[in-house]
mmCIF file of C-alpha atoms in Angstrom:
data_model
loop_
_atom_site.group_PDB
_atom_site.id
_atom_site.type_symbol
_atom_site.label_atom_id
_atom_site.label_comp_id
_atom_site.label_asym_id
_atom_site.label_seq_id
_atom_site.Cartn_x
_atom_site.Cartn_y
_atom_site.Cartn_z
ATOM 1 C CA MET Q 1 135.279 79.937 117.202
ATOM 2 C CA SER Q 2 133.951 76.408 116.790
ATOM 3 C CA LEU Q 3 130.247 76.208 115.989
ATOM 4 C CA LYS Q 4 127.709 73.467 116.561
ATOM 5 C CA ILE Q 5 125.509 73.202 113.468
ATOM 6 C CA LEU Q 6 122.445 70.996 113.077
ATOM 7 C CA PHE Q 7 120.984 70.241 109.652
ATOM 8 C CA VAL Q 8 117.410 68.981 109.392
ATOM 9 C CA LEU Q 9 116.965 66.978 106.184
ATOM 10 C CA GLY Q 10 113.735 64.987 106.001
ATOM 11 C CA PHE Q 11 115.085 61.844 104.364
ATOM 12 C CA PRO Q 12 116.645 58.557 105.540
ATOM 13 C CA ASN Q 13 120.210 59.820 105.360
ATOM 14 C CA PRO Q 14 122.461 59.144 103.578
ATOM 15 C CA PHE Q 15 120.615 58.571 100.305
ATOM 16 C CA PRO Q 16 121.415 59.084 96.601
ATOM 17 C CA GLY Q 17 119.944 62.452 95.731
ATOM 18 C CA ALA Q 18 120.629 66.141 95.186
ATOM 19 C CA ALA Q 19 119.499 67.101 98.703
ATOM 20 C CA TRP Q 20 121.975 64.754 100.379
ATOM 21 C CA THR Q 21 124.737 65.829 97.968
ATOM 22 C CA ARG Q 22 124.233 69.459 98.977
ATOM 23 C CA VAL Q 23 123.875 68.979 102.721
ATOM 24 C CA SER Q 24 126.582 66.326 103.096
ATOM 25 C CA PHE Q 25 129.092 68.462 101.187
ATOM 26 C CA PHE Q 26 128.552 71.425 103.501
ATOM 27 C CA ALA Q 27 128.599 69.193 106.578
ATOM 28 C CA ASP Q 28 131.807 67.430 105.564
ATOM 29 C CA LYS Q 29 133.627 70.635 104.635
ATOM 30 C CA TRP Q 30 132.719 72.445 107.841
ATOM 31 C CA SER Q 31 133.450 69.461 110.089
ATOM 32 C CA LYS Q 32 136.959 69.288 108.598
ATOM 33 C CA LYS Q 33 137.464 72.853 109.807
ATOM 34 C CA GLY Q 34 136.738 71.826 113.389
ATOM 35 C CA HIS Q 35 133.032 72.588 113.643
ATOM 36 C CA ILE Q 36 130.560 70.068 115.058
ATOM 37 C CA VAL Q 37 128.003 69.248 112.374
ATOM 38 C CA GLU Q 38 125.067 66.886 112.886
ATOM 39 C CA ILE Q 39 122.154 65.869 110.663
ATOM 40 C CA LEU Q 40 118.623 65.074 111.830
ATOM 41 C CA GLY Q 41 116.766 62.819 109.384
ATOM 42 C CA THR Q 42 113.874 60.419 109.039
ATOM 43 C CA PHE Q 43 112.890 56.815 108.527
ATOM 44 C CA SER Q 44 109.701 55.170 107.294
ATOM 45 C CA TYR Q 45 108.282 51.673 107.214
ATOM 46 C CA LYS Q 46 110.051 51.233 103.838
ATOM 47 C CA THR Q 47 113.384 52.451 105.221
ATOM 48 C CA PHE Q 48 113.045 51.013 108.711
ATOM 49 C CA ASN Q 49 116.552 49.561 108.478
ATOM 50 C CA LYS Q 50 117.995 53.100 108.247
ATOM 51 C CA ARG Q 51 116.499 54.242 111.564
ATOM 52 C CA GLY Q 52 118.674 55.205 114.501
ATOM 53 C CA VAL Q 53 121.989 56.941 115.036
ATOM 54 C CA LYS Q 54 125.130 56.535 112.963
ATOM 55 C CA LYS Q 55 128.406 58.318 112.361
ATOM 56 C CA LEU Q 56 129.632 59.160 108.863
ATOM 57 C CA LYS Q 57 133.186 60.482 108.984
ATOM 58 C CA ASN Q 58 132.921 63.153 111.713
ATOM 59 C CA ILE Q 59 129.194 63.745 111.243
ATOM 60 C CA ASN Q 60 126.518 62.347 113.568
ATOM 61 C CA ILE Q 61 123.342 61.344 111.722
ATOM 62 C CA PHE Q 62 120.089 60.922 113.652
ATOM 63 C CA ASN Q 63 117.427 59.207 111.531
ATOM 64 C CA ILE Q 64 114.860 59.293 114.322
ATOM 65 C CA ILE Q 65 111.817 61.108 112.888
ATOM 66 C CA PHE Q 66 109.201 58.666 111.631
ATOM 67 C CA HIS Q 67 107.835 59.863 108.290
ATOM 68 C CA ILE Q 68 104.599 58.772 106.605
ATOM 69 C CA GLY Q 69 105.030 58.916 102.835
ATOM 70 C CA SER Q 70 101.581 60.050 101.738
ATOM 71 C CA LEU Q 71 99.939 63.067 100.105
ATOM 72 C CA HIS Q 72 96.937 62.849 102.433
ATOM 73 C CA PRO Q 73 96.569 66.006 104.546
ATOM 74 C CA LEU Q 74 96.256 63.949 107.732
ATOM 75 C CA ALA Q 75 99.615 62.277 107.016
ATOM 76 C CA CYS Q 76 101.191 65.686 106.456
ATOM 77 C CA ILE Q 77 99.813 66.995 109.754
ATOM 78 C CA LEU Q 78 101.051 63.914 111.622
ATOM 79 C CA ASN Q 79 104.499 64.326 110.042
ATOM 80 C CA ILE Q 80 104.641 67.969 111.136
ATOM 81 C CA ILE Q 81 103.689 67.022 114.705
ATOM 82 C CA THR Q 82 106.194 64.140 114.838
ATOM 83 C CA SER Q 83 108.955 66.352 113.469
ATOM 84 C CA PHE Q 84 108.109 69.067 115.987
ATOM 85 C CA VAL Q 85 108.231 66.715 118.980
ATOM 86 C CA VAL Q 86 111.475 65.010 117.944
ATOM 87 C CA SER Q 87 113.090 68.338 117.007
ATOM 88 C CA ILE Q 88 112.282 69.773 120.444
ATOM 89 C CA PHE Q 89 114.041 66.813 122.060
ATOM 90 C CA VAL Q 90 117.083 67.128 119.765
ATOM 91 C CA LEU Q 91 117.375 70.901 120.241
ATOM 92 C CA PHE Q 92 117.379 70.586 124.025
ATOM 93 C CA SER Q 93 119.788 67.632 124.045
ATOM 94 C CA ARG Q 94 122.263 68.759 121.328
ATOM 95 C CA LYS Q 95 122.068 72.549 121.899
ATOM 96 C CA PRO Q 96 123.191 73.703 118.420
ATOM 97 C CA ASN Q 97 124.280 77.290 117.776
ATOM 98 C CA VAL Q 98 122.260 77.284 114.580
ATOM 99 C CA VAL Q 99 119.849 74.952 112.785
ATOM 100 C CA ILE Q 100 119.676 74.735 108.986
ATOM 101 C CA VAL Q 101 116.326 73.310 107.899
ATOM 102 C CA SER Q 102 116.524 72.031 104.321
ATOM 103 C CA VAL Q 103 113.219 71.750 102.440
ATOM 104 C CA PRO Q 104 111.790 69.661 100.905
ATOM 105 C CA THR Q 105 110.573 67.583 102.613
ATOM 106 C CA GLY Q 106 108.202 70.321 103.663
ATOM 107 C CA ASP Q 107 106.281 68.650 106.479
ATOM 108 C CA ILE Q 108 109.420 67.604 108.357
ATOM 109 C CA GLY Q 109 110.895 71.037 107.739
ATOM 110 C CA LEU Q 110 107.872 72.885 109.086
ATOM 111 C CA GLY Q 111 107.829 70.833 112.278
ATOM 112 C CA ALA Q 112 111.512 71.576 112.854
ATOM 113 C CA LEU Q 113 111.093 75.296 112.132
ATOM 114 C CA ILE Q 114 108.232 75.588 114.624
ATOM 115 C CA ALA Q 115 110.407 73.819 117.213
ATOM 116 C CA CYS Q 116 113.264 76.255 116.544
ATOM 117 C CA ARG Q 117 110.911 79.189 116.927
ATOM 118 C CA LEU Q 118 109.493 77.875 120.208
ATOM 119 C CA THR Q 119 112.939 77.167 121.697
ATOM 120 C CA LYS Q 120 114.385 80.456 120.347
ATOM 121 C CA THR Q 121 117.079 78.572 118.442
ATOM 122 C CA LYS Q 122 118.626 80.486 115.560
ATOM 123 C CA HIS Q 123 117.594 78.891 112.309
ATOM 124 C CA ILE Q 124 118.081 79.191 108.561
ATOM 125 C CA VAL Q 125 115.771 77.829 105.862
ATOM 126 C CA ASP Q 126 117.557 76.113 102.974
ATOM 127 C CA TYR Q 127 114.819 76.309 100.319
ATOM 128 C CA ARG Q 128 115.931 73.914 97.574
ATOM 129 C CA ASP Q 129 112.675 73.394 95.670
ATOM 130 C CA GLU Q 130 109.187 74.861 95.370
ATOM 131 C CA TRP Q 131 107.783 71.849 97.184
ATOM 132 C CA GLU Q 132 104.412 73.441 97.978
ATOM 133 C CA ASP Q 133 103.520 73.917 94.297
ATOM 134 C CA TYR Q 134 104.784 70.443 93.478
ATOM 135 C CA MET Q 135 102.553 68.890 96.155
ATOM 136 C CA ILE Q 136 99.575 70.807 94.767
ATOM 137 C CA SER Q 137 100.345 69.541 91.252
ATOM 138 C CA LEU Q 138 100.547 65.903 92.387
ATOM 139 C CA THR Q 139 96.987 65.638 93.654
ATOM 140 C CA ASN Q 140 93.677 65.718 91.797
ATOM 141 C CA SER Q 141 91.634 66.126 94.973
ATOM 142 C CA SER Q 142 90.174 69.611 95.432
ATOM 143 C CA ILE Q 143 90.366 69.148 99.218
ATOM 144 C CA ASN Q 144 94.046 68.221 99.051
ATOM 145 C CA LYS Q 145 94.777 71.147 96.728
ATOM 146 C CA LEU Q 146 93.058 73.506 99.164
ATOM 147 C CA PHE Q 147 95.000 72.033 102.088
ATOM 148 C CA TYR Q 148 98.382 72.481 100.398
ATOM 149 C CA SER Q 149 97.449 75.973 99.194
ATOM 150 C CA ILE Q 150 96.728 76.954 102.802
ATOM 151 C CA LEU Q 151 99.922 75.219 103.929
ATOM 152 C CA LYS Q 152 101.856 77.257 101.355
ATOM 153 C CA LYS Q 153 100.648 80.478 103.006
ATOM 154 C CA ILE Q 154 101.485 79.156 106.468
ATOM 155 C CA SER Q 155 104.941 78.126 105.242
ATOM 156 C CA ALA Q 156 105.629 81.619 103.904
ATOM 157 C CA SER Q 157 104.751 83.097 107.298
ATOM 158 C CA ILE Q 158 107.129 80.676 109.049
ATOM 159 C CA TYR Q 159 109.946 81.302 106.543
ATOM 160 C CA ALA Q 160 109.553 85.064 106.980
ATOM 161 C CA ARG Q 161 110.177 84.705 110.727
ATOM 162 C CA SER Q 162 113.384 82.711 110.223
ATOM 163 C CA HIS Q 163 116.734 84.416 110.684
ATOM 164 C CA LEU Q 164 117.596 83.823 107.015
ATOM 165 C CA VAL Q 165 116.223 82.035 103.963
ATOM 166 C CA ILE Q 166 118.656 80.806 101.338
ATOM 167 C CA THR Q 167 117.592 79.368 98.013
ATOM 168 C CA VAL Q 168 119.234 77.786 95.002
ATOM 169 C CA THR Q 169 118.019 79.715 91.929
ATOM 170 C CA PRO Q 170 117.145 83.344 91.102
ATOM 171 C CA ASP Q 171 113.627 82.269 90.114
ATOM 172 C CA PHE Q 172 113.044 80.681 93.526
ATOM 173 C CA ALA Q 173 114.416 83.811 95.236
ATOM 174 C CA TYR Q 174 112.018 86.004 93.256
ATOM 175 C CA SER Q 175 109.089 83.703 94.062
ATOM 176 C CA LEU Q 176 109.878 83.780 97.790
ATOM 177 C CA ARG Q 177 110.070 87.579 97.800
ATOM 178 C CA GLU Q 178 106.742 87.725 95.975
ATOM 179 C CA ARG Q 179 105.311 85.696 98.878
ATOM 180 C CA GLY Q 180 106.389 88.395 101.319
ATOM 181 C CA ILE Q 181 109.690 86.876 102.492
ATOM 182 C CA ALA Q 182 112.308 89.634 102.566
ATOM 183 C CA ASN Q 183 115.310 87.913 104.160
ATOM 184 C CA VAL Q 184 116.238 85.818 101.088
ATOM 185 C CA ARG Q 185 119.765 85.158 99.812
ATOM 186 C CA LEU Q 186 120.803 83.218 96.717
ATOM 187 C CA LEU Q 187 123.155 80.313 97.408
ATOM 188 C CA PRO Q 188 123.073 77.980 94.398
ATOM 189 C CA ASN Q 189 123.852 74.342 93.978
ATOM 190 C CA GLY Q 190 126.973 73.423 92.061
ATOM 191 C CA ALA Q 191 129.641 70.759 91.768
ATOM 192 C CA ASP Q 192 132.761 69.974 93.752
ATOM 193 C CA ILE Q 193 135.322 70.684 91.023
ATOM 194 C CA THR Q 194 138.012 68.755 92.906
ATOM 195 C CA ILE Q 195 135.947 65.568 92.435
ATOM 196 C CA PHE Q 196 133.835 66.248 89.351
ATOM 197 C CA LYS Q 197 136.408 66.735 86.628
ATOM 198 C CA ARG Q 198 137.932 65.001 83.620
ATOM 199 C CA TYR Q 199 139.426 61.546 84.300
ATOM 200 C CA ASN Q 200 141.122 59.006 82.036
ATOM 201 C CA ARG Q 201 138.226 58.349 79.694
ATOM 202 C CA ASN Q 202 139.471 55.144 78.105
ATOM 203 C CA ALA Q 203 140.599 53.618 81.417
ATOM 204 C CA VAL Q 204 137.149 54.180 82.924
ATOM 205 C CA ARG Q 205 135.485 52.721 79.831
ATOM 206 C CA ARG Q 206 137.593 49.588 80.071
ATOM 207 C CA LYS Q 207 136.588 49.244 83.724
ATOM 208 C CA LEU Q 208 132.934 49.445 82.635
ATOM 209 C CA ARG Q 209 133.570 47.039 79.724
ATOM 210 C CA LEU Q 210 132.711 49.694 77.172
ATOM 211 C CA ASN Q 211 134.508 50.298 73.900
ATOM 212 C CA ASP Q 212 136.587 53.389 73.232
ATOM 213 C CA THR Q 213 134.505 53.998 70.100
ATOM 214 C CA ASP Q 214 131.087 53.774 71.811
ATOM 215 C CA PHE Q 215 128.936 56.910 71.760
ATOM 216 C CA ILE Q 216 127.659 57.142 75.328
ATOM 217 C CA ILE Q 217 124.758 59.147 76.722
ATOM 218 C CA VAL Q 218 124.535 59.222 80.522
ATOM 219 C CA TYR Q 219 121.686 59.898 82.936
ATOM 220 C CA ASN Q 220 122.417 60.300 86.641
ATOM 221 C CA GLY Q 221 119.652 60.737 89.185
ATOM 222 C CA LEU Q 222 116.066 59.944 90.052
ATOM 223 C CA VAL Q 223 114.335 57.613 87.599
ATOM 224 C CA GLY Q 224 110.708 58.689 87.504
ATOM 225 C CA TRP Q 225 108.316 61.469 88.470
ATOM 226 C CA TYR Q 226 109.115 64.485 86.285
ATOM 227 C CA TYR Q 227 112.252 62.874 84.818
ATOM 228 C CA LYS Q 228 110.767 60.983 81.851
ATOM 229 C CA LEU Q 229 113.334 58.481 80.596
ATOM 230 C CA ASP Q 230 110.872 56.663 78.343
ATOM 231 C CA VAL Q 231 111.237 59.319 75.624
ATOM 232 C CA ILE Q 232 114.998 58.686 75.634
ATOM 233 C CA ILE Q 233 114.504 54.929 75.339
ATOM 234 C CA ARG Q 234 112.153 55.302 72.372
ATOM 235 C CA ALA Q 235 114.527 57.696 70.622
ATOM 236 C CA LEU Q 236 117.378 55.292 71.287
ATOM 237 C CA ALA Q 237 115.449 52.448 69.661
ATOM 238 C CA LYS Q 238 115.274 54.415 66.420
ATOM 239 C CA LEU Q 239 118.825 55.740 66.600
ATOM 240 C CA SER Q 240 120.344 52.317 67.295
ATOM 241 C CA GLN Q 241 119.398 51.220 63.782
ATOM 242 C CA LYS Q 242 121.797 53.830 62.357
ATOM 243 C CA ILE Q 243 124.262 54.296 65.221
ATOM 244 C CA LYS Q 244 125.213 50.761 66.224
ATOM 245 C CA ASN Q 245 127.638 51.850 68.944
ATOM 246 C CA ILE Q 246 125.191 54.101 70.830
ATOM 247 C CA LYS Q 247 124.761 53.423 74.560
ATOM 248 C CA LEU Q 248 122.723 54.863 77.419
ATOM 249 C CA LEU Q 249 124.112 54.554 80.952
ATOM 250 C CA ILE Q 250 121.645 55.002 83.808
ATOM 251 C CA ILE Q 251 122.845 55.735 87.352
ATOM 252 C CA GLY Q 252 120.267 55.996 90.137
ATOM 253 C CA GLU Q 253 116.945 54.595 91.226
ATOM 254 C CA GLY Q 254 113.313 55.599 91.431
ATOM 255 C CA PRO Q 255 109.705 54.519 90.949
ATOM 256 C CA ASP Q 256 110.060 54.068 87.168
ATOM 257 C CA ILE Q 257 113.293 52.083 86.960
ATOM 258 C CA LEU Q 258 111.662 48.665 86.451
ATOM 259 C CA ARG Q 259 109.308 50.062 83.823
ATOM 260 C CA ILE Q 260 112.182 51.745 81.968
ATOM 261 C CA LEU Q 261 114.263 48.568 81.965
ATOM 262 C CA ALA Q 262 111.240 46.557 80.786
ATOM 263 C CA LEU Q 263 110.674 49.050 77.961
ATOM 264 C CA SER Q 264 114.330 48.714 76.970
ATOM 265 C CA ASN Q 265 113.932 44.957 76.858
ATOM 266 C CA ASP Q 266 110.720 45.197 74.793
ATOM 267 C CA LEU Q 267 112.507 47.407 72.251
ATOM 268 C CA ASN Q 268 115.500 45.030 72.044
ATOM 269 C CA LEU Q 269 117.877 47.518 73.647
ATOM 270 C CA CYS Q 270 119.447 45.238 76.253
ATOM 271 C CA GLY Q 271 122.873 45.796 74.696
ATOM 272 C CA ASN Q 272 122.367 49.547 74.400
ATOM 273 C CA VAL Q 273 120.942 50.415 77.827
ATOM 274 C CA LEU Q 274 123.207 49.732 80.805
ATOM 275 C CA TYR Q 275 121.805 50.167 84.299
ATOM 276 C CA LEU Q 276 124.595 50.755 86.815
ATOM 277 C CA GLY Q 277 122.372 50.960 89.890
ATOM 278 C CA VAL Q 278 122.832 53.399 92.745
ATOM 279 C CA LYS Q 279 126.271 54.928 93.217
ATOM 280 C CA ASN Q 280 127.023 56.677 96.500
ATOM 281 C CA ASN Q 281 130.722 57.298 95.858
ATOM 282 C CA ARG Q 282 130.953 60.748 94.279
ATOM 283 C CA LYS Q 283 134.335 60.083 92.684
ATOM 284 C CA GLU Q 284 133.033 56.915 91.056
ATOM 285 C CA ILE Q 285 130.096 58.875 89.631
ATOM 286 C CA ALA Q 286 132.449 61.590 88.379
ATOM 287 C CA GLU Q 287 134.672 59.032 86.659
ATOM 288 C CA ILE Q 288 131.667 57.497 84.893
ATOM 289 C CA LEU Q 289 130.322 60.882 83.780
ATOM 290 C CA SER Q 290 133.674 61.972 82.398
ATOM 291 C CA ALA Q 291 133.914 58.777 80.335
ATOM 292 C CA CYS Q 292 130.673 59.632 78.507
ATOM 293 C CA ASP Q 293 130.005 61.848 75.507
ATOM 294 C CA VAL Q 294 126.911 63.729 76.658
ATOM 295 C CA GLY Q 295 124.689 64.000 79.724
ATOM 296 C CA ILE Q 296 120.915 64.135 79.463
ATOM 297 C CA ILE Q 297 118.173 65.794 81.520
ATOM 298 C CA PRO Q 298 114.723 64.437 80.553
ATOM 299 C CA GLY Q 299 112.456 67.028 82.119
ATOM 300 C CA LEU Q 300 111.917 69.577 84.877
ATOM 301 C CA TYR Q 301 109.054 70.065 87.308
ATOM 302 C CA SER Q 302 109.590 73.835 87.396
ATOM 303 C CA LYS Q 303 110.973 76.348 84.914
ATOM 304 C CA GLY Q 304 113.103 77.811 87.693
ATOM 305 C CA GLN Q 305 114.787 74.516 88.577
ATOM 306 C CA LEU Q 306 118.512 73.866 88.052
ATOM 307 C CA PRO Q 307 119.186 70.138 88.620
ATOM 308 C CA VAL Q 308 122.436 69.162 90.322
ATOM 309 C CA LYS Q 309 123.100 66.648 87.547
ATOM 310 C CA PHE Q 310 123.529 69.588 85.153
ATOM 311 C CA PHE Q 311 126.371 71.024 87.250
ATOM 312 C CA GLU Q 312 128.024 67.622 87.568
ATOM 313 C CA TYR Q 313 127.825 66.878 83.831
ATOM 314 C CA SER Q 314 129.320 70.291 83.109
ATOM 315 C CA ALA Q 315 132.129 69.950 85.658
ATOM 316 C CA CYS Q 316 133.108 66.644 84.007
ATOM 317 C CA GLU Q 317 133.457 68.452 80.650
ATOM 318 C CA ILE Q 318 130.534 66.910 78.828
ATOM 319 C CA PRO Q 319 127.727 68.866 77.128
ATOM 320 C CA THR Q 320 124.083 68.483 78.136
ATOM 321 C CA ILE Q 321 120.998 67.593 76.141
ATOM 322 C CA ALA Q 322 118.060 69.014 78.093
ATOM 323 C CA ILE Q 323 114.461 68.043 77.269
ATOM 324 C CA ILE Q 324 112.932 71.117 78.853
ATOM 325 C CA PRO Q 325 110.785 74.200 78.152
ATOM 326 C CA PRO Q 326 112.767 76.648 75.985
ATOM 327 C CA ASP Q 327 111.947 79.530 78.357
ATOM 328 C CA SER Q 328 113.202 77.742 81.492
ATOM 329 C CA LEU Q 329 116.175 79.040 83.471
ATOM 330 C CA LEU Q 330 118.235 75.977 82.566
ATOM 331 C CA ALA Q 331 117.533 76.453 78.845
ATOM 332 C CA LYS Q 332 118.649 80.074 79.057
ATOM 333 C CA LEU Q 333 121.945 79.107 80.702
ATOM 334 C CA ILE Q 334 122.674 76.339 78.202
ATOM 335 C CA ARG Q 335 122.038 78.672 75.259
ATOM 336 C CA ARG Q 336 123.904 81.643 76.748
ATOM 337 C CA TYR Q 337 127.072 79.682 77.475
ATOM 338 C CA GLY Q 338 126.926 77.294 74.502
ATOM 339 C CA ILE Q 339 127.164 74.148 76.617
ATOM 340 C CA GLY Q 340 124.493 71.889 75.171
ATOM 341 C CA ILE Q 341 121.295 71.510 73.185
ATOM 342 C CA ILE Q 342 117.683 72.230 74.175
ATOM 343 C CA VAL Q 343 114.892 69.876 73.075
ATOM 344 C CA PRO Q 344 111.185 70.709 73.588
ATOM 345 C CA PRO Q 345 109.434 68.354 76.056
ATOM 346 C CA ALA Q 346 107.983 65.127 74.600
ATOM 347 C CA ASP Q 347 109.373 65.885 71.112
ATOM 348 C CA GLU Q 348 110.922 62.553 70.152
ATOM 349 C CA ASP Q 349 111.910 63.682 66.648
ATOM 350 C CA LYS Q 350 113.779 66.741 67.942
ATOM 351 C CA LEU Q 351 115.521 64.559 70.523
ATOM 352 C CA ILE Q 352 116.673 62.155 67.810
ATOM 353 C CA GLU Q 353 117.922 65.134 65.802
ATOM 354 C CA ALA Q 354 119.824 66.553 68.806
ATOM 355 C CA ILE Q 355 121.489 63.247 69.697
ATOM 356 C CA HIS Q 356 122.456 62.652 66.068
ATOM 357 C CA HIS Q 357 123.941 66.161 65.830
ATOM 358 C CA ILE Q 358 126.120 65.653 68.909
ATOM 359 C CA TYR Q 359 127.123 62.199 67.676
ATOM 360 C CA GLU Q 360 128.263 63.600 64.318
ATOM 361 C CA ASP Q 361 129.942 66.752 65.638
ATOM 362 C CA GLU Q 362 132.870 65.733 67.835
ATOM 363 C CA LEU Q 363 134.282 69.275 67.726
ATOM 364 C CA PHE Q 364 131.051 70.615 69.226
ATOM 365 C CA ARG Q 365 131.294 68.059 72.041
ATOM 366 C CA ILE Q 366 134.856 69.105 72.847
ATOM 367 C CA ILE Q 367 134.235 72.862 72.732
ATOM 368 C CA ALA Q 368 130.915 72.683 74.614
ATOM 369 C CA GLY Q 369 132.511 70.430 77.233
ATOM 370 C CA ARG Q 370 135.377 72.862 77.841
ATOM 371 C CA LYS Q 371 132.983 75.796 78.051
ATOM 372 C CA ALA Q 372 130.873 73.833 80.530
ATOM 373 C CA ARG Q 373 133.858 73.185 82.783
ATOM 374 C CA LEU Q 374 134.854 76.869 82.791
ATOM 375 C CA PHE Q 375 131.245 77.811 83.511
ATOM 376 C CA ILE Q 376 131.246 75.680 86.677
ATOM 377 C CA GLU Q 377 134.695 76.819 87.809
ATOM 378 C CA GLU Q 378 133.686 80.470 87.552
ATOM 379 C CA LYS Q 379 130.128 80.387 88.879
ATOM 380 C CA PHE Q 380 129.181 77.111 90.563
ATOM 381 C CA ASP Q 381 132.138 75.702 92.501
ATOM 382 C CA ARG Q 382 130.653 74.114 95.639
ATOM 383 C CA ASN Q 383 133.784 74.908 97.652
ATOM 384 C CA LYS Q 384 133.326 78.651 97.122
ATOM 385 C CA ILE Q 385 129.594 78.324 97.772
ATOM 386 C CA ALA Q 386 130.259 76.499 101.076
ATOM 387 C CA ASP Q 387 132.626 79.259 102.220
ATOM 388 C CA GLU Q 388 130.038 81.913 101.372
ATOM 389 C CA PHE Q 389 127.364 79.951 103.236
ATOM 390 C CA PHE Q 390 129.513 79.684 106.340
ATOM 391 C CA LYS Q 391 130.020 83.456 106.423
ATOM 392 C CA LEU Q 392 126.235 83.842 106.419
ATOM 393 C CA ILE Q 393 125.997 81.361 109.303
ATOM 394 C CA GLU Q 394 128.610 83.278 111.309
ATOM 395 C CA ASN Q 395 126.677 86.506 110.745
ATOM 396 C CA CYS Q 396 123.471 84.792 111.837
ATOM 397 C CA VAL Q 397 125.046 83.452 115.038
ATOM 398 C CA SER Q 398 126.647 86.796 115.909
ATOM 399 C CA ILE Q 399 123.365 88.733 115.709
ATOM 400 C CA ASN Q 400 121.692 89.286 119.073
ATOM 401 C CA ASP Q 401 117.910 88.880 118.892
#
């Protein structure tokens, strides 16, 4: 039976980010099997050029919800109302069998969930991040903190009334259950192992005008917020005096990119730091990652978080240096499977020590990289995850309310 599935993802889609990677992979895979998959997204005054309707492969994308990018409670309320109104229109006009609301963004998600509830449309919450706690942490205003604390309780009530809540890490699943949400299933992120794999390392390096002998650290993702690249740049400045062939490749964008590039220039690292910009082609990203020696993760916003970049580094057979709390879920996985090195947050000396160790120990890089690949193949292959997700969707659709 062919299903009509609507994703709600509160961003100007497509965009370079873990949320789009997750949703677009599911959408593409299911559409290839004959299902109709559509994505409802947003636009803002900054992304006004991405408004409207477009088709990507067989997937219709509707970036028609106007989103105000502000922490102010009034902006959040307006976003919820706008999302609700637009979602009502889309639900009546597109008539999906099931709606998958991916959060964050939380305000857009809540509006869509309320619309699903009102129209009696079957819906699943895809809870990717603890966005409520993150919003609380971003503001210093006691009024704003109170608002988002109340919103967190309202969100839990709405999630609990959904047909199913899926989430990406065991810690998030535990947290949701602690909030009184019983219908939670774990469905992690991962990597598409048919794309993210080992490629011809030297051929890719030549394409990037890098030497075969360069020692290359790579960062792929958001530049800014809780990902603090400045500590890497400062460590690199000291290491470059001893390791002349050390390089840092940066893929992505974010609020801190200009500051990071300026810092690199101030520390005379123009030849050591290479900014490759935004890459939307997943195969191109995979080729670049596989040509590097080690991937780096400079921070987490939550101890329960597992960044997508970690899965992609691992699938491409490179170890990970993670600058994270030693008791975080990611740290536990890296230690348990021997696939990288943990560095305490903001400890520049320990970071220098870790990078130097991986630089000196080629055998460690090879063994850790192979272990990382096997780890992804066994536990975090997106293709298997997508098949498991679709079975949950079929069960959801078949249940009579």
